[in-house]
């Protein structure tokens, strides 16, 4: 499938995946590569444009990521964002220095609109800044495109119309006209065609699965969530009965989840084996409180369970997983500069000596794209509409030591919260909602008796892809009912708090 493609070079920004997603929203295929990808590999993909992401580095730091002269002279349109702008300015002979003050958050910028990148934009607009280094002097022949009201150079264009640079982030929702800027780059500067079609991509993925696996058998670790369900149905339609699905109850599921998931899968024509491995997981997690250790233990235990099952179902060679782009980026696996935010059990948490080979057909997709593919495949809405649930399950929502008693407490509180949201008609409008059991005890009073019990945090967020998120503004009357029910109906809990942190600076999950 030959598509117009835009390459996003990753310089370590946590927004890199978001840039790619915004491009795909315009029906232009985008692919992420590390910033130091050899030039010949980039050119082999015949990109219509290149985007340089932001990143945490200073261009003056020893060994700082840069850009090759060959790419600069390739004639391919390039858009540098934040650190990417500083890389371009330095490479072209401009001056980049530490600014007198940093700029973080919303800023007002004036656009000089006599150029294709800002066509149709307002004269001034709100953008999202995140930088300390600043371009103080433009490269020779470059023209000023924008500057902030604080006098910071906010954009420039190189000579010849092939180099474009922005100090702010057009990909985030806080930049009011960011989508228009990206559209202008794609269609006015790069002359891309909007030919990225998920329906065609589904057939391409099926063919890729068939070619990769040959006649070998595959097992799939089903979780009941959107990602693994879509991966399983996609692969089943590609290889038929060579796929065996395994639903592992790891003892870290929500209330009644195993029964509900197995019932939902009866409509998908999948061969599903149920394995109760709860005791095995809890024993491996005994006494562990560090979140990274939890994730790695859960990841390795999953693999060992799957390896045991693989022998019993006829020597499977492949392990199918519903790994997505956000899993990869947060685990620090895209580019040398990317930071590890948290190790996802299905990426960085996998053991090095695993016997099964990984099959991850959704690895380059975002959650909304996966849901769209699920609709194409005919997966029921009751599965596609489920809130995201982490692979490690309640293991990363039960903070501190994990015990059967604490898990039961968390399950009951979580069930009350989700039930209340459904009763109020809010469940489908919220991206993700859940409870977190905190590793602290607080003093309370119930029935005139002093209590010293655990605290529960309510977490509900609004998002499009999980890469960024804002806390959901739920009516305080509803929150009051939830808190009262949890304290009255869940033994061992005497306090409920609300998490109102966005992403960034927090992540959606607490661990």
Short mmCIF file of C-alpha atoms in Angstrom, two decimals:
data_model
loop_
_atom_site.label_atom_id
_atom_site.label_comp_id
_atom_site.label_asym_id
_atom_site.label_seq_id
_atom_site.Cartn_x
_atom_site.Cartn_y
_atom_site.Cartn_z
CA UNK A 1 0.00 0.00 0.00
CA UNK A 2 1.86 3.09 -1.28
CA UNK A 3 0.86 6.15 0.73
CA UNK A 4 2.02 9.72 1.03
CA UNK A 5 4.09 9.56 4.20
CA UNK A 6 5.39 12.12 6.69
CA UNK A 7 8.26 10.99 8.92
CA UNK A 8 8.41 12.27 12.50
CA UNK A 9 11.95 12.18 13.86
CA UNK A 10 11.89 11.59 17.61
CA UNK A 11 14.20 13.81 19.65
CA UNK A 12 12.84 12.56 22.95
CA UNK A 13 9.63 14.57 23.37
CA UNK A 14 6.71 12.95 25.14
CA UNK A 15 4.56 14.66 22.47
CA UNK A 16 6.23 12.82 19.58
CA UNK A 17 3.42 10.28 19.31
CA UNK A 18 0.90 13.08 19.47
CA UNK A 19 2.48 14.76 16.43
CA UNK A 20 2.10 11.53 14.48
CA UNK A 21 -1.49 11.16 15.63
CA UNK A 22 -2.40 14.71 14.59
CA UNK A 23 -0.98 14.05 11.14
CA UNK A 24 -2.98 10.84 10.78
CA UNK A 25 -6.12 12.71 11.82
CA UNK A 26 -5.70 14.58 8.54
CA UNK A 27 -5.67 11.20 6.73
CA UNK A 28 -1.95 11.42 6.00
CA UNK A 29 0.14 8.44 7.07
CA UNK A 30 2.89 9.23 9.56
CA UNK A 31 5.69 7.11 10.92
CA UNK A 32 8.05 7.76 13.81
CA UNK A 33 11.78 7.09 13.56
CA UNK A 34 14.62 7.86 16.01
CA UNK A 35 16.37 11.17 15.30
CA UNK A 36 19.60 9.38 14.35
CA UNK A 37 18.03 7.07 11.76
CA UNK A 38 20.46 6.77 8.81
CA UNK A 39 19.61 9.08 5.93
CA UNK A 40 19.28 6.23 3.44
CA UNK A 41 16.61 4.57 5.61
CA UNK A 42 14.62 7.82 5.75
CA UNK A 43 14.90 8.42 2.01
CA UNK A 44 13.90 4.82 1.29
CA UNK A 45 10.44 5.65 2.63
CA UNK A 46 10.06 8.50 0.06
CA UNK A 47 8.63 10.92 2.63
CA UNK A 48 6.68 13.94 1.49
CA UNK A 49 7.74 15.79 4.63
CA UNK A 50 9.81 15.51 7.80
CA UNK A 51 8.86 16.76 11.27
CA UNK A 52 11.50 17.18 13.98
CA UNK A 53 9.93 16.70 17.40
CA UNK A 54 10.70 18.58 20.57
CA UNK A 55 12.95 17.10 23.21
CA UNK A 56 14.48 17.60 26.67
CA UNK A 57 18.02 18.42 25.53
CA UNK A 58 19.95 21.63 24.92
CA UNK A 59 21.61 21.92 21.52
CA UNK A 60 24.77 23.01 23.39
CA UNK A 61 24.99 19.87 25.55
CA UNK A 62 27.78 17.39 24.71
CA UNK A 63 26.44 14.79 22.29
CA UNK A 64 23.16 16.66 21.81
CA UNK A 65 20.92 15.22 19.06
CA UNK A 66 21.35 17.03 15.75
CA UNK A 67 20.43 16.73 12.08
CA UNK A 68 22.48 15.51 9.13
CA UNK A 69 23.55 17.85 6.38
CA UNK A 70 22.22 15.30 3.91
CA UNK A 71 18.70 15.61 5.29
CA UNK A 72 18.91 19.40 5.30
CA UNK A 73 19.92 19.35 1.64
CA UNK A 74 17.48 16.61 0.58
CA UNK A 75 14.85 19.03 -0.69
CA UNK A 76 12.21 17.38 1.51
CA UNK A 77 10.14 19.96 3.43
CA UNK A 78 11.11 19.97 7.12
CA UNK A 79 9.16 21.33 10.09
CA UNK A 80 11.07 21.71 13.36
CA UNK A 81 9.07 21.94 16.58
CA UNK A 82 10.53 23.39 19.81
CA UNK A 83 13.90 21.58 20.18
CA UNK A 84 13.54 20.76 16.48
CA UNK A 85 13.52 24.48 15.72
CA UNK A 86 16.67 24.99 17.77
CA UNK A 87 18.38 22.11 15.95
CA UNK A 88 17.54 23.69 12.59
CA UNK A 89 18.66 27.16 13.67
CA UNK A 90 22.01 25.89 14.93
CA UNK A 91 22.62 23.66 11.89
CA UNK A 92 21.87 26.55 9.50
CA UNK A 93 24.20 28.99 11.26
CA UNK A 94 21.80 30.82 13.55
CA UNK A 95 22.42 31.61 17.20
CA UNK A 96 20.80 29.57 19.97
CA UNK A 97 21.44 30.56 23.57
CA UNK A 98 20.00 30.06 27.01
CA UNK A 99 17.18 32.54 27.43
CA UNK A 100 16.95 34.95 30.34
CA UNK A 101 13.72 33.26 31.39
CA UNK A 102 12.02 30.00 30.52
CA UNK A 103 8.63 29.86 28.80
CA UNK A 104 6.33 27.07 29.93
CA UNK A 105 2.61 26.93 29.27
CA UNK A 106 0.25 29.17 27.34
CA UNK A 107 1.66 32.19 25.51
CA UNK A 108 0.32 34.73 23.04
CA UNK A 109 2.05 34.82 19.68
CA UNK A 110 1.85 37.17 16.71
CA UNK A 111 1.85 35.43 13.32
CA UNK A 112 3.25 37.01 10.17
CA UNK A 113 0.76 35.57 7.73
CA UNK A 114 2.31 36.18 4.31
CA UNK A 115 3.46 32.53 4.13
CA UNK A 116 1.77 29.18 3.44
CA UNK A 117 2.29 27.82 6.96
CA UNK A 118 0.08 30.45 8.59
CA UNK A 119 -2.46 30.85 5.79
CA UNK A 120 -5.92 31.48 7.21
CA UNK A 121 -4.73 32.03 10.79
CA UNK A 122 -5.53 34.89 13.14
CA UNK A 123 -3.02 37.69 13.54
CA UNK A 124 -2.45 36.71 17.18
CA UNK A 125 -3.25 33.42 18.88
CA UNK A 126 -2.67 31.32 21.97
CA UNK A 127 0.03 28.63 21.76
CA UNK A 128 1.75 26.17 24.10
CA UNK A 129 5.38 26.93 24.88
CA UNK A 130 7.86 24.64 26.67
CA UNK A 131 11.49 25.75 26.38
CA UNK A 132 14.46 27.47 27.94
CA UNK A 133 16.92 27.72 25.05
CA UNK A 134 15.94 30.37 22.51
CA UNK A 135 16.87 31.28 18.95
CA UNK A 136 18.38 34.75 19.29
CA UNK A 137 19.64 35.22 15.74
CA UNK A 138 18.12 33.79 12.57
CA UNK A 139 20.21 31.82 10.08
CA UNK A 140 21.33 33.80 7.04
CA UNK A 141 18.50 34.11 4.50
CA UNK A 142 15.83 32.99 6.99
CA UNK A 143 12.68 35.03 7.60
CA UNK A 144 10.79 35.65 10.83
CA UNK A 145 7.41 33.91 11.00
CA UNK A 146 6.21 34.57 14.54
CA UNK A 147 7.20 35.98 17.89
CA UNK A 148 5.68 35.89 21.35
CA UNK A 149 4.43 38.94 23.19
CA UNK A 150 7.48 38.53 25.46
CA UNK A 151 9.66 39.14 22.41
CA UNK A 152 10.81 35.55 21.95
CA UNK A 153 11.35 34.41 18.37
CA UNK A 154 8.57 31.85 17.88
CA UNK A 155 9.01 30.74 14.26
CA UNK A 156 11.12 31.12 11.14
CA UNK A 157 11.32 29.91 7.56
CA UNK A 158 14.54 29.00 5.77
CA UNK A 159 15.47 30.22 2.35
CA UNK A 160 13.74 28.36 -0.49
CA UNK A 161 10.53 27.36 1.33
CA UNK A 162 11.72 23.92 2.45
CA UNK A 163 12.68 24.66 6.08
CA UNK A 164 10.04 25.69 8.63
CA UNK A 165 10.43 26.01 12.38
CA UNK A 166 8.18 26.71 15.37
CA UNK A 167 9.19 27.30 18.99
CA UNK A 168 5.73 26.25 20.22
CA UNK A 169 3.86 22.95 19.98
CA UNK A 170 1.12 22.94 17.31
CA UNK A 171 0.22 19.34 18.14
CA UNK A 172 -1.25 19.98 21.61
CA UNK A 173 -4.82 21.12 22.16
CA UNK A 174 -3.63 24.19 24.08
CA UNK A 175 -2.33 25.70 20.81
CA UNK A 176 -5.60 27.14 19.54
CA UNK A 177 -4.84 27.01 15.80
CA UNK A 178 -2.29 24.21 15.90
CA UNK A 179 -4.29 21.83 13.71
CA UNK A 180 -4.58 24.51 11.02
CA UNK A 181 -0.80 24.99 11.07
CA UNK A 182 -0.19 21.26 10.67
CA UNK A 183 -2.77 21.08 7.87
CA UNK A 184 -1.01 23.91 6.08
CA UNK A 185 2.32 22.11 6.40
CA UNK A 186 0.87 18.84 5.10
CA UNK A 187 -1.17 20.15 2.19
CA UNK A 188 0.28 23.57 1.23
CA UNK A 189 3.96 22.93 1.93
CA UNK A 190 4.33 19.16 1.41
CA UNK A 191 1.48 18.70 -1.13
CA UNK A 192 0.33 15.51 0.62
CA UNK A 193 -2.78 13.62 -0.44
CA UNK A 194 -5.22 12.55 2.33
CA UNK A 195 -5.04 8.87 1.40
CA UNK A 196 -4.53 7.20 4.81
CA UNK A 197 -7.51 4.83 5.03
CA UNK A 198 -7.96 2.49 7.99
CA UNK A 199 -10.13 0.11 5.99
CA UNK A 200 -7.32 -0.54 3.52
CA UNK A 201 -4.83 -0.70 6.38
CA UNK A 202 -6.84 -3.52 8.00
CA UNK A 203 -6.39 -5.69 4.93
CA UNK A 204 -2.71 -4.77 4.79
CA UNK A 205 -2.27 -5.82 8.43
CA UNK A 206 -3.97 -9.15 7.81
CA UNK A 207 -1.63 -9.88 4.92
CA UNK A 208 1.36 -8.88 7.05
CA UNK A 209 0.24 -11.24 9.84
CA UNK A 210 -0.09 -14.12 7.37
CA UNK A 211 3.34 -13.49 5.85
CA UNK A 212 5.04 -13.11 9.24
CA UNK A 213 3.59 -16.20 10.92
CA UNK A 214 3.45 -18.63 7.99
CA UNK A 215 1.78 -21.82 9.20
CA UNK A 216 2.91 -21.40 12.82
CA UNK A 217 0.47 -21.33 15.73
CA UNK A 218 -0.27 -18.18 17.72
CA UNK A 219 -1.55 -17.60 21.24
CA UNK A 220 -3.12 -14.34 22.33
CA UNK A 221 -3.28 -12.97 25.84
CA UNK A 222 -6.81 -11.57 26.05
CA UNK A 223 -7.52 -9.03 28.76
CA UNK A 224 -11.11 -8.11 27.93
CA UNK A 225 -10.03 -4.64 26.87
CA UNK A 226 -10.23 -2.92 23.51
CA UNK A 227 -6.64 -3.47 22.39
CA UNK A 228 -6.26 -7.21 22.90
CA UNK A 229 -9.81 -7.83 21.62
CA UNK A 230 -9.16 -5.97 18.37
CA UNK A 231 -5.77 -7.67 17.95
CA UNK A 232 -7.40 -11.08 18.47
CA UNK A 233 -10.29 -10.59 16.03
CA UNK A 234 -7.96 -9.09 13.42
CA UNK A 235 -5.55 -12.01 13.70
CA UNK A 236 -8.35 -14.58 13.80
CA UNK A 237 -9.71 -13.21 10.53
CA UNK A 238 -6.19 -13.45 9.08
CA UNK A 239 -5.13 -16.94 10.21
CA UNK A 240 -8.30 -18.74 11.33
CA UNK A 241 -7.91 -21.62 13.78
CA UNK A 242 -4.12 -21.15 14.07
CA UNK A 243 -4.97 -18.63 16.83
CA UNK A 244 -5.63 -19.80 20.39
CA UNK A 245 -6.78 -17.11 22.85
CA UNK A 246 -5.90 -17.25 26.52
CA UNK A 247 -7.74 -15.25 29.14
CA UNK A 248 -5.58 -15.19 32.26
CA UNK A 249 -7.20 -14.24 35.52
CA UNK A 250 -4.17 -12.76 37.23
CA UNK A 251 -6.02 -12.01 40.45
CA UNK A 252 -5.72 -8.30 39.66
CA UNK A 253 -9.02 -7.86 37.81
CA UNK A 254 -11.96 -5.67 38.74
CA UNK A 255 -15.11 -6.95 40.43
CA UNK A 256 -16.85 -9.71 38.38
CA UNK A 257 -14.58 -8.90 35.43
CA UNK A 258 -13.62 -12.47 34.52
CA UNK A 259 -17.25 -13.56 34.16
CA UNK A 260 -18.24 -10.44 32.19
CA UNK A 261 -15.30 -10.72 29.80
CA UNK A 262 -15.84 -14.40 29.03
CA UNK A 263 -19.52 -13.73 28.32
CA UNK A 264 -18.61 -10.83 25.98
CA UNK A 265 -16.21 -13.02 24.00
CA UNK A 266 -18.92 -15.54 23.09
CA UNK A 267 -20.04 -13.08 20.38
CA UNK A 268 -16.62 -12.88 18.71
CA UNK A 269 -16.20 -16.46 17.46
CA UNK A 270 -12.84 -16.79 19.24
CA UNK A 271 -11.42 -19.95 20.78
CA UNK A 272 -10.80 -18.81 24.38
CA UNK A 273 -9.07 -20.79 27.14
CA UNK A 274 -9.60 -19.60 30.74
CA UNK A 275 -6.66 -19.82 33.14
CA UNK A 276 -6.91 -18.91 36.81
CA UNK A 277 -3.39 -17.86 37.83
CA UNK A 278 -4.31 -15.44 40.60
CA UNK A 279 -2.36 -17.19 43.33
CA UNK A 280 0.74 -17.38 41.13
CA UNK A 281 0.71 -13.62 40.49
CA UNK A 282 -0.01 -12.63 44.09
CA UNK A 283 2.76 -14.88 45.36
CA UNK A 284 5.23 -13.28 42.92
CA UNK A 285 4.14 -9.82 44.10
CA UNK A 286 4.28 -10.58 47.82
CA UNK A 287 6.02 -7.76 49.71
CA UNK A 288 6.74 -5.70 46.55
CA UNK A 289 5.92 -1.97 46.72
CA UNK A 290 8.09 -0.40 43.99
CA UNK A 291 5.85 0.28 40.93
CA UNK A 292 8.52 -0.56 38.34
CA UNK A 293 9.23 -3.89 40.04
CA UNK A 294 5.50 -4.62 40.11
CA UNK A 295 5.18 -4.02 36.37
CA UNK A 296 8.20 -6.17 35.53
CA UNK A 297 7.06 -9.01 37.80
CA UNK A 298 3.57 -8.96 36.31
CA UNK A 299 5.00 -8.85 32.77
CA UNK A 300 7.33 -11.78 33.36
CA UNK A 301 4.67 -13.85 35.14
CA UNK A 302 2.28 -13.34 32.21
CA UNK A 303 4.93 -14.61 29.82
CA UNK A 304 5.69 -17.68 31.95
CA UNK A 305 1.98 -18.52 32.11
CA UNK A 306 1.64 -18.11 28.34
CA UNK A 307 4.71 -20.30 27.75
CA UNK A 308 3.16 -23.05 29.89
CA UNK A 309 -0.12 -22.80 27.98
CA UNK A 310 1.66 -22.72 24.60
CA UNK A 311 2.94 -26.24 25.17
CA UNK A 312 -0.52 -27.48 26.07
CA UNK A 313 -2.26 -26.02 22.99
CA UNK A 314 0.07 -27.46 20.41
CA UNK A 315 3.42 -25.72 20.43
CA UNK A 316 2.56 -22.10 19.69
CA UNK A 317 5.48 -20.00 18.42
CA UNK A 318 3.96 -16.51 18.54
CA UNK A 319 2.49 -14.42 21.36
CA UNK A 320 -0.08 -11.90 20.09
CA UNK A 321 -0.37 -8.69 22.11
CA UNK A 322 -2.46 -5.53 21.79
CA UNK A 323 0.52 -3.20 22.22
CA UNK A 324 -0.19 0.39 21.12
CA UNK A 325 1.95 3.43 20.32
CA UNK A 326 1.45 5.06 23.76
CA UNK A 327 2.67 1.85 25.45
CA UNK A 328 5.86 2.06 23.43
CA UNK A 329 6.62 5.73 23.97
CA UNK A 330 5.99 5.69 27.73
CA UNK A 331 8.29 2.70 28.02
CA UNK A 332 11.05 4.75 26.37
CA UNK A 333 11.44 2.63 23.24
CA UNK A 334 11.23 5.29 20.53
CA UNK A 335 14.57 6.94 19.93
CA UNK A 336 17.67 7.34 22.05
CA UNK A 337 16.46 10.53 23.67
CA UNK A 338 13.09 9.28 24.90
CA UNK A 339 12.62 9.03 28.66
CA UNK A 340 11.05 6.05 30.43
CA UNK A 341 7.85 7.31 32.06
CA UNK A 342 6.70 3.90 33.23
CA UNK A 343 7.46 0.43 31.97
CA UNK A 344 4.41 -1.13 30.35
CA UNK A 345 4.23 -4.83 31.19
CA UNK A 346 3.85 -5.71 27.50
CA UNK A 347 6.88 -3.64 26.36
CA UNK A 348 9.67 -2.96 28.85
CA UNK A 349 8.34 -5.50 31.33
CA UNK A 350 8.97 -8.52 29.11
CA UNK A 351 11.76 -10.95 30.12
CA UNK A 352 14.77 -11.17 27.81
CA UNK A 353 14.74 -14.98 27.72
CA UNK A 354 11.12 -15.47 26.63
CA UNK A 355 10.60 -18.40 24.28
CA UNK A 356 7.65 -16.98 22.34
CA UNK A 357 8.05 -14.51 19.48
CA UNK A 358 6.03 -11.29 19.70
CA UNK A 359 3.28 -10.41 17.24
CA UNK A 360 2.06 -6.82 17.70
CA UNK A 361 -0.06 -5.72 14.71
CA UNK A 362 -1.42 -2.61 16.51
CA UNK A 363 1.96 -1.32 17.70
CA UNK A 364 1.89 1.71 15.38
CA UNK A 365 -1.68 2.76 16.18
CA UNK A 366 -3.42 5.02 18.67
CA UNK A 367 -6.41 4.06 20.79
CA UNK A 368 -8.95 5.94 18.67
CA UNK A 369 -7.59 4.26 15.52
CA UNK A 370 -7.86 0.86 17.21
CA UNK A 371 -11.48 1.54 18.13
CA UNK A 372 -12.17 2.55 14.53
CA UNK A 373 -10.60 -0.69 13.31
CA UNK A 374 -12.71 -2.60 15.83
CA UNK A 375 -15.85 -1.15 14.25
CA UNK A 376 -14.61 -2.20 10.81
CA UNK A 377 -14.07 -5.73 12.14
CA UNK A 378 -17.58 -5.86 13.63
CA UNK A 379 -16.61 -5.97 17.31
CA UNK A 380 -19.60 -5.14 19.58
CA UNK A 381 -19.87 -1.71 21.19
CA UNK A 382 -19.89 -3.15 24.73
CA UNK A 383 -16.25 -4.16 24.18
CA UNK A 384 -15.08 -1.16 22.13
CA UNK A 385 -16.65 1.27 24.59
CA UNK A 386 -14.86 -0.04 27.67
CA UNK A 387 -12.59 2.33 29.53
CA UNK A 388 -8.89 1.53 29.15
CA UNK A 389 -7.64 -0.91 31.78
CA UNK A 390 -3.90 -1.39 32.31
CA UNK A 391 -2.35 -4.77 31.59
CA UNK A 392 -1.02 -5.02 35.17
CA UNK A 393 -4.60 -4.41 36.29
CA UNK A 394 -5.21 -3.41 39.88
CA UNK A 395 -1.56 -4.12 40.57
CA UNK A 396 -0.79 -0.51 39.61
CA UNK A 397 -3.88 0.92 41.31
CA UNK A 398 -3.27 -0.78 44.65
CA UNK A 399 -0.38 1.39 45.80
CA UNK A 400 2.03 -0.12 48.28
CA UNK A 401 1.97 -3.82 49.08
CA UNK A 402 -0.58 -5.92 47.20
CA UNK A 403 -2.64 -8.30 49.32
CA UNK A 404 -5.89 -10.13 48.67
CA UNK A 405 -7.60 -8.05 51.38
CA UNK A 406 -6.46 -4.70 49.89
CA UNK A 407 -7.47 -5.83 46.39
CA UNK A 408 -10.98 -6.64 47.62
CA UNK A 409 -11.22 -3.20 49.19
CA UNK A 410 -10.16 -1.58 45.93
CA UNK A 411 -12.56 -3.71 43.86
CA UNK A 412 -15.56 -2.71 45.94
CA UNK A 413 -14.72 1.01 45.83
CA UNK A 414 -14.02 0.91 42.08
CA UNK A 415 -17.29 -0.90 41.37
CA UNK A 416 -19.25 1.78 43.27
CA UNK A 417 -17.55 4.58 41.30
CA UNK A 418 -18.15 3.01 37.88
CA UNK A 419 -21.71 1.98 38.74
CA UNK A 420 -22.47 5.56 39.78
CA UNK A 421 -21.06 6.98 36.54
CA UNK A 422 -23.22 4.59 34.51
CA UNK A 423 -26.32 5.47 36.51
CA UNK A 424 -25.68 9.17 35.88
CA UNK A 425 -25.10 8.58 32.13
CA UNK A 426 -21.47 9.74 32.36
CA UNK A 427 -19.51 6.54 31.69
CA UNK A 428 -19.40 6.86 27.89
CA UNK A 429 -18.41 10.54 27.95
CA UNK A 430 -15.38 9.96 30.19
CA UNK A 431 -12.17 8.52 28.71
CA UNK A 432 -11.18 6.62 31.84
CA UNK A 433 -12.35 6.44 35.44
CA UNK A 434 -11.17 4.31 38.35
CA UNK A 435 -10.23 4.22 42.02
CA UNK A 436 -6.75 4.08 43.52
CA UNK A 437 -6.11 2.58 46.96
CA UNK A 438 -3.49 4.70 48.71
CA UNK A 439 -0.77 3.29 50.97
CA UNK A 440 -1.75 5.59 53.84
CA UNK A 441 -4.15 5.43 56.73
CA UNK A 442 -6.12 8.40 58.02
CA UNK A 443 -8.06 9.13 61.17
CA UNK A 444 -11.84 9.26 60.85
CA UNK A 445 -14.99 8.97 62.89
CA UNK A 446 -17.87 6.58 62.18
CA UNK A 447 -20.77 6.19 64.57
CA UNK A 448 -18.97 8.25 67.20
CA UNK A 449 -16.06 5.79 67.07
CA UNK A 450 -12.53 6.72 66.02
CA UNK A 451 -11.34 4.89 62.90
CA UNK A 452 -7.89 4.56 61.39
CA UNK A 453 -8.47 3.29 57.87
CA UNK A 454 -7.29 3.53 54.27
CA UNK A 455 -7.93 6.28 51.75
CA UNK A 456 -9.25 5.97 48.19
CA UNK A 457 -8.55 8.43 45.35
CA UNK A 458 -11.05 8.93 42.53
CA UNK A 459 -9.48 9.41 39.10
CA UNK A 460 -11.51 10.42 36.03
CA UNK A 461 -10.02 11.98 32.91
CA UNK A 462 -11.04 13.31 29.52
CA UNK A 463 -8.72 12.53 26.61
CA UNK A 464 -8.62 11.60 22.94
CA UNK A 465 -5.66 9.23 22.86
CA UNK A 466 -4.26 9.01 26.37
CA UNK A 467 -1.07 10.88 25.45
CA UNK A 468 -2.47 14.01 27.11
CA UNK A 469 -5.46 14.26 29.43
CA UNK A 470 -7.43 16.64 31.63
CA UNK A 471 -9.36 15.74 34.76
CA UNK A 472 -13.08 15.29 34.22
CA UNK A 473 -15.34 17.92 35.81
CA UNK A 474 -17.90 15.69 37.48
CA UNK A 475 -20.81 17.32 39.31
CA UNK A 476 -19.88 17.66 43.02
CA UNK A 477 -23.30 16.25 43.96
CA UNK A 478 -22.40 13.01 42.16
CA UNK A 479 -18.94 12.93 43.74
CA UNK A 480 -20.53 13.41 47.16
CA UNK A 481 -22.80 10.40 46.61
CA UNK A 482 -19.82 8.28 45.46
CA UNK A 483 -17.71 9.26 48.47
CA UNK A 484 -20.53 8.57 50.92
CA UNK A 485 -21.25 5.16 49.40
CA UNK A 486 -17.61 4.12 49.44
CA UNK A 487 -17.12 5.13 53.07
CA UNK A 488 -20.41 3.48 54.12
CA UNK A 489 -20.21 0.30 52.03
CA UNK A 490 -16.51 -0.55 51.81
CA UNK A 491 -15.00 -1.82 55.07
CA UNK A 492 -11.58 -0.37 55.83
CA UNK A 493 -12.03 2.96 53.96
CA UNK A 494 -12.81 6.21 55.78
CA UNK A 495 -11.64 8.87 53.33
CA UNK A 496 -12.15 9.62 49.60
CA UNK A 497 -10.12 12.22 47.70
CA UNK A 498 -10.30 13.49 44.10
CA UNK A 499 -7.30 13.62 41.73
CA UNK A 500 -7.44 16.84 39.68
CA UNK A 501 -4.04 16.48 37.98
CA UNK A 502 -3.73 16.66 34.19
CA UNK A 503 -1.34 14.74 31.95
CA UNK A 504 1.19 16.28 31.94
CA UNK A 505 2.43 16.78 34.63
CA UNK A 506 0.95 13.53 35.95
CA UNK A 507 0.19 10.30 34.11
CA UNK A 508 -3.32 8.87 34.00
CA UNK A 509 -2.45 5.86 36.15
CA UNK A 510 -0.73 6.51 39.46
CA UNK A 511 1.93 3.85 38.95
#
